[in-house]
Coordinates of C-alpha atoms and ligand atoms in Angstrom, one line a residue:
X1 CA 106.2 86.8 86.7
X2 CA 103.5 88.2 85.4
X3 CA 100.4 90.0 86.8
X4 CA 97.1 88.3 85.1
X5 CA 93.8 91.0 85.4
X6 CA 91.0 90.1 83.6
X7 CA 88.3 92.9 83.1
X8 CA 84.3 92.8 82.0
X9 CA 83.2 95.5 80.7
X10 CA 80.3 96.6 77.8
X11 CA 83.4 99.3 76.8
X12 CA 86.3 97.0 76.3
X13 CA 88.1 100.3 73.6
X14 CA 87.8 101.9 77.0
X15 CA 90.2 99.8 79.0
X16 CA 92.2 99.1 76.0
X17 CA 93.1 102.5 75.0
X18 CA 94.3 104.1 78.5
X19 CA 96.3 100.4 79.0
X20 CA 98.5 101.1 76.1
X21 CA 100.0 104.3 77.3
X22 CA 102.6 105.1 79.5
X23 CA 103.5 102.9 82.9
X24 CA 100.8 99.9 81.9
X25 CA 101.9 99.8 78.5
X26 CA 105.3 99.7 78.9
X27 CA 104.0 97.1 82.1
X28 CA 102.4 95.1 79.2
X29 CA 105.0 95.1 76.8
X30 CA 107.6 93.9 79.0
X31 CA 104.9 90.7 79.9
X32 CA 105.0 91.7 83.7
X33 CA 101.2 92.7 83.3
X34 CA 99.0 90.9 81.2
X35 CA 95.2 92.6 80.6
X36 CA 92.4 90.3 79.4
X37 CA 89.2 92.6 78.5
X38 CA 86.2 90.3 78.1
X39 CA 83.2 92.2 76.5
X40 CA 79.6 91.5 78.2
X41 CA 77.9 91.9 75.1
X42 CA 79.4 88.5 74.2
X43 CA 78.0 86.6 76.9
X44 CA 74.5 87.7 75.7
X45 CA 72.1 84.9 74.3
X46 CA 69.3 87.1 72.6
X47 CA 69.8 89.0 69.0
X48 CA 69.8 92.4 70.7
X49 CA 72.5 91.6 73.0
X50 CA 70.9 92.6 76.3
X51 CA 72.5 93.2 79.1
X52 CA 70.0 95.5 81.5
X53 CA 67.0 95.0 82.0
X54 CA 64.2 97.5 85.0
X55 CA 63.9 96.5 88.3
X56 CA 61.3 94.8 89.8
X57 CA 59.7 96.9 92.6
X58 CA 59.7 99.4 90.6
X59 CA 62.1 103.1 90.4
X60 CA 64.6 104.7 88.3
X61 CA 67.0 103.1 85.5
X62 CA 67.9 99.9 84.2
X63 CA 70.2 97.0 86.2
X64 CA 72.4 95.0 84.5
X65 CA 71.3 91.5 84.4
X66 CA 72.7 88.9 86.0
X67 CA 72.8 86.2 83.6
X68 CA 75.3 87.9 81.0
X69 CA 78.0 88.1 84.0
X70 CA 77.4 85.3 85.9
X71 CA 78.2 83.7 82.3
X72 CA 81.4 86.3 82.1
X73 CA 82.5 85.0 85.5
X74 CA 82.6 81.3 84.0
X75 CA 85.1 81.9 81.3
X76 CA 88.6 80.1 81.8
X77 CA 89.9 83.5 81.5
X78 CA 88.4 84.7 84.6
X79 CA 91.6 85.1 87.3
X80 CA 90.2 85.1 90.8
X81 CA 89.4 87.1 93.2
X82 CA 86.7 88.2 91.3
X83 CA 86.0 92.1 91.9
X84 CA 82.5 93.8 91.4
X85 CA 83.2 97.6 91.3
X86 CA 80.3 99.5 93.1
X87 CA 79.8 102.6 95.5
X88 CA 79.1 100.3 97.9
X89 CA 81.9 98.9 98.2
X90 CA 84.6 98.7 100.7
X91 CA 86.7 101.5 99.8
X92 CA 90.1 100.7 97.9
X93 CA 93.1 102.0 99.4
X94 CA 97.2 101.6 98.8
X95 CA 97.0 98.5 101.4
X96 CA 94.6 97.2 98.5
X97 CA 96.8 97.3 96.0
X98 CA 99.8 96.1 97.8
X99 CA 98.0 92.9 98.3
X100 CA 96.4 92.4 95.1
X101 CA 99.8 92.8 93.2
X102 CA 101.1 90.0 95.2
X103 CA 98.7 87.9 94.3
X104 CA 99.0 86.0 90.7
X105 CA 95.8 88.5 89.5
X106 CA 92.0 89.3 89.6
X107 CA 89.2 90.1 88.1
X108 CA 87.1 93.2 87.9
X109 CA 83.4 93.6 87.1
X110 CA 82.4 97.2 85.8
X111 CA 78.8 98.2 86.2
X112 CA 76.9 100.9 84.5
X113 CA 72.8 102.1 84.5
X114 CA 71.8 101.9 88.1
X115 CA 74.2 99.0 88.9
X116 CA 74.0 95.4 89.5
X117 CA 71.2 92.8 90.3
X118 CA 72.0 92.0 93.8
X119 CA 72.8 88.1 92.3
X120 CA 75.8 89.7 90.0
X121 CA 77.5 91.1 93.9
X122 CA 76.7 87.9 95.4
X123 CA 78.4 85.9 93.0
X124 CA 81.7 88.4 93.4
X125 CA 84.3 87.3 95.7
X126 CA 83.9 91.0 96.9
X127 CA 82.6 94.4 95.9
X128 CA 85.1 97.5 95.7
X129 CA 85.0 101.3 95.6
X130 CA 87.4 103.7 94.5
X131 CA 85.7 106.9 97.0
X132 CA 82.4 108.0 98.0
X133 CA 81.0 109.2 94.7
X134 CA 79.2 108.0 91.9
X135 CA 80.5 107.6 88.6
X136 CA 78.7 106.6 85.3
X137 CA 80.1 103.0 85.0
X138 CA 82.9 100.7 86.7
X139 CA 85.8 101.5 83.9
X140 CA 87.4 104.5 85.2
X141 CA 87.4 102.6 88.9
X142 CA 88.8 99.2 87.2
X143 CA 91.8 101.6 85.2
X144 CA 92.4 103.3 88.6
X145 CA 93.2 99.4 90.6
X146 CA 94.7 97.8 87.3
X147 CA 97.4 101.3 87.9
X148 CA 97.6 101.4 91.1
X149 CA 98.4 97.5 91.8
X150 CA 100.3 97.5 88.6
X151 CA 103.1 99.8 89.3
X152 CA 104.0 98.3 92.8
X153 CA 104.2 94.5 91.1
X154 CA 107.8 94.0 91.1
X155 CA 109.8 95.4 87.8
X156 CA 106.8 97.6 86.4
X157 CA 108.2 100.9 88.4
X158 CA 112.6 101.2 87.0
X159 CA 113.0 102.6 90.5
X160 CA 111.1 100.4 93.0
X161 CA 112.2 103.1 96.2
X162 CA 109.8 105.4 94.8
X163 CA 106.7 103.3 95.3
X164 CA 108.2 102.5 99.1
X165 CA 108.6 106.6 99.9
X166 CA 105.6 107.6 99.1
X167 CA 102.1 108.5 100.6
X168 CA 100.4 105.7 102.2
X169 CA 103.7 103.3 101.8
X170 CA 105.3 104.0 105.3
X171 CA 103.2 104.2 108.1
X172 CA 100.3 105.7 107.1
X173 CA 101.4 109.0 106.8
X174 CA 101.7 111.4 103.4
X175 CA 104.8 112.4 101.6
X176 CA 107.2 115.0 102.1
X177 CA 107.3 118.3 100.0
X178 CA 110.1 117.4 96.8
X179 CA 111.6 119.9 95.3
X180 CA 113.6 120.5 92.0
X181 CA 115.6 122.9 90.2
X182 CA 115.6 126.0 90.1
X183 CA 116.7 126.8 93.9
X184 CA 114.6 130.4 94.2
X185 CA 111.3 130.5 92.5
X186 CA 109.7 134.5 92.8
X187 CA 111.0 134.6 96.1
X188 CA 110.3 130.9 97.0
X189 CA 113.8 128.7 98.7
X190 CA 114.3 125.3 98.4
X191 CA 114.4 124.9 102.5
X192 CA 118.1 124.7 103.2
X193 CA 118.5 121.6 104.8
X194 CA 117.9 119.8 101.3
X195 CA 121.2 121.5 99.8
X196 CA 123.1 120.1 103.2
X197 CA 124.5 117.1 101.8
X198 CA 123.7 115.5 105.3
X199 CA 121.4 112.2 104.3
X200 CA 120.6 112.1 108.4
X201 CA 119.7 115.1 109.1
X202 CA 117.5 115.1 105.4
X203 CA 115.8 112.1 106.7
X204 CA 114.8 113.6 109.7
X205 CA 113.7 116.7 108.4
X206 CA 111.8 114.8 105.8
X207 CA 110.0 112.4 108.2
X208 CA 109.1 115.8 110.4
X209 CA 107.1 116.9 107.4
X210 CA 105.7 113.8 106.9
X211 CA 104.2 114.2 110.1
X212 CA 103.1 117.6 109.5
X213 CA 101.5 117.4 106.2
X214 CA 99.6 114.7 107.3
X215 CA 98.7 116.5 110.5
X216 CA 97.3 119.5 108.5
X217 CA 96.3 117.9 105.7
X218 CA 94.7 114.1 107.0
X219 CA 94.1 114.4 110.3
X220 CA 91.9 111.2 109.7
X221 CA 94.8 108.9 109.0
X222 CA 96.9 110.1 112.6
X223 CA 94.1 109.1 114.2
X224 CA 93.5 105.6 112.0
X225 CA 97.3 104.9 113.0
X226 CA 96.7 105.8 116.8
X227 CA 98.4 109.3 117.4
X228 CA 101.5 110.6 117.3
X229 CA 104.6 108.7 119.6
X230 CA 106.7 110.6 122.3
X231 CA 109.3 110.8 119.8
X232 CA 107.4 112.2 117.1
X233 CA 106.2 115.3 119.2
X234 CA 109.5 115.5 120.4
X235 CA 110.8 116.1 116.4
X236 CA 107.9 118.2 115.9
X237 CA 108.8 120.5 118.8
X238 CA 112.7 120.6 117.4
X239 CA 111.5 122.2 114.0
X240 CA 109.2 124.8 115.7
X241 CA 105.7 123.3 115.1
X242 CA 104.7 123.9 118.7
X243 CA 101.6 125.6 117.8
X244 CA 100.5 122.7 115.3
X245 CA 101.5 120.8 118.3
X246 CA 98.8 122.8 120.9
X247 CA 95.9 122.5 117.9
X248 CA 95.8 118.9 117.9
X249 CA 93.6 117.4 120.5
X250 CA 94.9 115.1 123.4
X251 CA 94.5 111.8 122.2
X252 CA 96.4 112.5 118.8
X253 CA 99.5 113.1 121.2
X254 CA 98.6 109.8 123.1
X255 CA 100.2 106.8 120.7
Ligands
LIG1 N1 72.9 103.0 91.8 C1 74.2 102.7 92.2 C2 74.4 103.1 93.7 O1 73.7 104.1 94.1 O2 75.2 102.6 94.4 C3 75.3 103.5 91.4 C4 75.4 102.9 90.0 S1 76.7 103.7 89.1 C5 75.7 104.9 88.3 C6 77.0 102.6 87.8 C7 78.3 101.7 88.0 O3 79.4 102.6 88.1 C8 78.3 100.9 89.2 O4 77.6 99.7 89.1 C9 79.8 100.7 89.4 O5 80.3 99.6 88.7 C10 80.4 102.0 88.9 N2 80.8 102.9 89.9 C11 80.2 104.1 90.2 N3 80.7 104.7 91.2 C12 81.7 103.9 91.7 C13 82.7 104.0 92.7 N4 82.7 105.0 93.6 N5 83.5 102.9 92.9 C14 83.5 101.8 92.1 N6 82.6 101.7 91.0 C15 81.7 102.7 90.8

């Protein structure tokens, strides 16, 4: 199996460079991901190659014109759902991924100037954005999907546990503190129950912190998942985080 992205871009060497290193490129060698960069400037029909032109109505910048992509978005190569990357965009999040690297592939549209004619979104099975920010151009948002879908398609990650443990994965909640050699650090213990040999008792401590990083950390996501259970308070109050416990408002404890 083999994941099929296509990408449009006026900076193909962009996409290309950052897809040969590390995780994609080894993705890509291996035929489990196959990147197809499509450059705009080929879909142009006048000897300067345009691809933006001013808005009407006036203000600031250049769009990019629709023509050049709608013609983009015709190519055989073209692997739907068809993405157009954009701040106004729904934002893209783990779930995101998960779903788009079980599907056979997609394609994603980069803008740059002040964006896209509104013709280029319509035509775009839907519009993505990677946060609420606003970068130069789509390519950095398009690298950040391609990586983020890639590594959870089956075979791309040698250890596939590690995609299913952490943040986001399990139930919405952010991943434990890891820790490595060496045991002390200045002063600083690896928490003893790591060193206990006792998987259970790991596992609960583990999921404890889950709960508390999130807590302190995300406080948005507890409330996207609907609170904390009975049983999760309950394993809060068994490590000691009763006063983490009394900060959080009522309905956080009401799942
Ligand atoms: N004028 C646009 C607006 O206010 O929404 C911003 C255009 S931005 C300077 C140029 C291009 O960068 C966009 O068309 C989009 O492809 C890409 N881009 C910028 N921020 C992005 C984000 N947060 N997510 C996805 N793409 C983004």
């Amino acid at each position: 199996m083999t994941l099929r992205v296509t990408v449009v871009t006026i900076f193909p060497q962009l996409i290309e460079q950052y897809l040969d290193a590390s995780v994609l490129g080894r993705a890509t060698q291996r035929s489990l991901l196959e990147v197809t960069v499509l450059d705009l400037r080929s879909y142009t029909d006048d000897p300067r190659r345009s691809i933006d032109d001013a808005p009407y109505g006036g203000g600031p910048g250049m769009l990019m014109m629709p023509e050049p992509v709608l013609r983009a978005l015709a190519d055989p190569r073209v692997v739907r759902p068809t993405i157009g990357l954009s701040p106004a965009g729904a934002t893209f999040r783990q779930a995101d991924a998960l779903e788009l690297s079980q599907a056979d592939g997609f394609t994603l549209i980069c803008g740059r100037y002040e964006g896209f004619d509104a013709r280029i979104e319509d035509a775009c099975d839907r519009l993505i954005s990677i946060g609420d920010f606003v970068l130069a151009g789509g390519e950095l948002a398009a690298l950040m999907i391609i990586e983020a879908t890639a590594r959870l398609f089956t075979g791309v990650l040698g250890n596939e546990e590690s995609a299913r443990e952490e943040s986001f994965a399990l139930d919405q909640l952010l991943e434990y503190p890891q820790y490595t050699r060496p045991r002390v650090l200045d002063g600083h213990e690896v928490p003893e129950v790591l060193l206990s040999g006792n998987h259970e008792e790991v596992n609960r401590w583990r999921y404890a912190q889950r709960l508390v990083r999130t807590l302190q950390r995300r406080p948005d996501l507890i409330d996207a998942r609907g609170g904390i259970s009975p049983q999760e308070v309950e394993l809060l109050h068994r490590y000691g985080y009763d006063e983490l416990l009394q900060t959080m408002n009522k309905e956080r404890l009401e799942r």
